Coordinates of C-alpha atoms in Angstrom, one line a residue:
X19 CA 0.0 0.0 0.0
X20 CA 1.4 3.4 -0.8
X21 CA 0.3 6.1 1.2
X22 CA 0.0 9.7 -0.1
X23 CA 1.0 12.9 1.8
X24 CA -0.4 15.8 -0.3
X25 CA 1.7 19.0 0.4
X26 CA -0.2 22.4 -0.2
X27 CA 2.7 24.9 0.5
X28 CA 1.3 27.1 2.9
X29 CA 2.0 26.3 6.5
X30 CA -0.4 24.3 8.4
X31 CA -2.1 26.4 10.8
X32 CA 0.7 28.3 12.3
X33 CA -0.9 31.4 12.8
X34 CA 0.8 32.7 16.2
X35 CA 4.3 33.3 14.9
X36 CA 4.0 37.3 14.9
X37 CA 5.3 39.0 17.4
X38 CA 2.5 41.0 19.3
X39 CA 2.9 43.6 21.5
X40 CA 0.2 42.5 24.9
X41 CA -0.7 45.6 25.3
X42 CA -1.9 46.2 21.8
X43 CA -5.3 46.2 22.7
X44 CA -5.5 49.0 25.6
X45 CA -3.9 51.2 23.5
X46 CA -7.0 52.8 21.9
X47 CA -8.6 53.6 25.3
X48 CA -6.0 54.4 27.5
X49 CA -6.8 57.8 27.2
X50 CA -10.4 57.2 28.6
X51 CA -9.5 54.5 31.0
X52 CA -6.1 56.1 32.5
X53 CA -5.6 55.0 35.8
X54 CA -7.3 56.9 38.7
X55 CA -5.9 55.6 42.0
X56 CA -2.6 55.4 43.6
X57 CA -0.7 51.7 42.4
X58 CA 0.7 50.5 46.0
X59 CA 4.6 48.8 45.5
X60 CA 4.6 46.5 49.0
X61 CA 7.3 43.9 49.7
X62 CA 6.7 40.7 52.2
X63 CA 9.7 39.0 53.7
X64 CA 9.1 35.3 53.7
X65 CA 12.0 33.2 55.5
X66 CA 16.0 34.1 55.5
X67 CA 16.4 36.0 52.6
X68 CA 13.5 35.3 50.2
X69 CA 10.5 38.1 49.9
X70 CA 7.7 38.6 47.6
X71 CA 7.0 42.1 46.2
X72 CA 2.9 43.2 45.8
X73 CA 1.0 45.8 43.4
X74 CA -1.5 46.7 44.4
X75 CA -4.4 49.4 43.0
X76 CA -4.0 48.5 39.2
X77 CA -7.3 49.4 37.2
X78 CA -9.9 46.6 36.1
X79 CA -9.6 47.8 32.8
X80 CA -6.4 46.4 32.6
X81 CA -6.2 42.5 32.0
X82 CA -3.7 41.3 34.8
X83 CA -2.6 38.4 33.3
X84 CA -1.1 39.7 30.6
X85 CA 0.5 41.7 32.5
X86 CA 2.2 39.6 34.8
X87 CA 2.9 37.4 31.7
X88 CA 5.0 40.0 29.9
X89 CA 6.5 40.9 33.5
X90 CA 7.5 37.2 34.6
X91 CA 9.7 37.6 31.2
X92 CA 11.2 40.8 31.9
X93 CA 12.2 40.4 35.0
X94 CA 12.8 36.4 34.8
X95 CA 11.1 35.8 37.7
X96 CA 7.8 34.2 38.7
X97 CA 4.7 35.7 39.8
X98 CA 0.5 35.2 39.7
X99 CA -2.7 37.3 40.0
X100 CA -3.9 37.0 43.6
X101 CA -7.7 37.6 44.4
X102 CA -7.4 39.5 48.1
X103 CA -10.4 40.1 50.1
X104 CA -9.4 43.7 50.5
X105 CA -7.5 45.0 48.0
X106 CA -9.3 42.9 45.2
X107 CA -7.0 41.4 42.6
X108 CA -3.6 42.1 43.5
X109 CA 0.0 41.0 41.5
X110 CA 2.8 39.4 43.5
X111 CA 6.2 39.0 42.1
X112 CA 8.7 36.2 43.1
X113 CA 12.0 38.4 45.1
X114 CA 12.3 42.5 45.5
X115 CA 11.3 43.8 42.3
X116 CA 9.7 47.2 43.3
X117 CA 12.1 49.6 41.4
X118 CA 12.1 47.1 38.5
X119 CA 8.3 47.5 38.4
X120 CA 8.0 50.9 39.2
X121 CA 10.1 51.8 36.1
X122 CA 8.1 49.4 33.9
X123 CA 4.8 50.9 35.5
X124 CA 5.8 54.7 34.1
X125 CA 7.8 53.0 30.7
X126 CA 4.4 51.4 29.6
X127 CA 2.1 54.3 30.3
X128 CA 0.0 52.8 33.2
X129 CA 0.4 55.3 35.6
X130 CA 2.6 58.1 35.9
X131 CA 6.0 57.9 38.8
X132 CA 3.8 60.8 41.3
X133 CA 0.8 57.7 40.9
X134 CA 3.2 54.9 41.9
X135 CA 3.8 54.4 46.4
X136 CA 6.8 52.2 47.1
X137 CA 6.5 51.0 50.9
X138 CA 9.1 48.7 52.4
X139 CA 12.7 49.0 54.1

């Protein structure tokens, strides 16, 4: 039995190979949606010499995951989207990355530096 593989020439189905920028899709209404509030920069020290830095009082017009996506890359470290009963959904960062994130806050647009409280040490 011979078996046929039929070969069109196109690729087949690789569609995501584009770079895209994630925040592509805010950039439209960022200029209605800017952020309002105060972004709150907090590190936790956990035990000997490992901490976890917070951000806290991003907008809900901002998808979170994506951001924390494009920051775990950045800053090659890990970090999720943590629903608090308080604060509401708050990012938390792997190690002290509060300058790292303030200066990727005001580089993005999110917020502008006077916006941004860094608390800790």
């Amino acid at each position: 039995a011979v078996v046929s593989t039929q070969s069109t020439g196109t690729d087949s189905g690789i569609t995501n190979l584009e770079k895209k920028d994630p925040f592509a899709d805010l950039g439209d209404e960022q200029e209605e949606t800017t952020q309002k509030e105060d972004i709150h920069i907090r590190i936790q020290q956990r035990n000997g010499r490992k901490s976890l830095t917070t951000i806290q009082g991003i907008s809900q017009n901002y998808d979170l995951k994506r951001i924390i996506k494009v920051v775990k890359k950045e800053f090659h470290c890990n970090g999720t989207v943590v629903e608090h009963a308080e604060y509401g959904e708050v990012l938390q960062l792997q190690g002290d990355q509060r300058k790292k994130m303030k200066t990727f806050l005001t580089q993005i647009g999110l917020a502008s530096s006077d916006q941004i409280k860094v608390h800790g040490f």
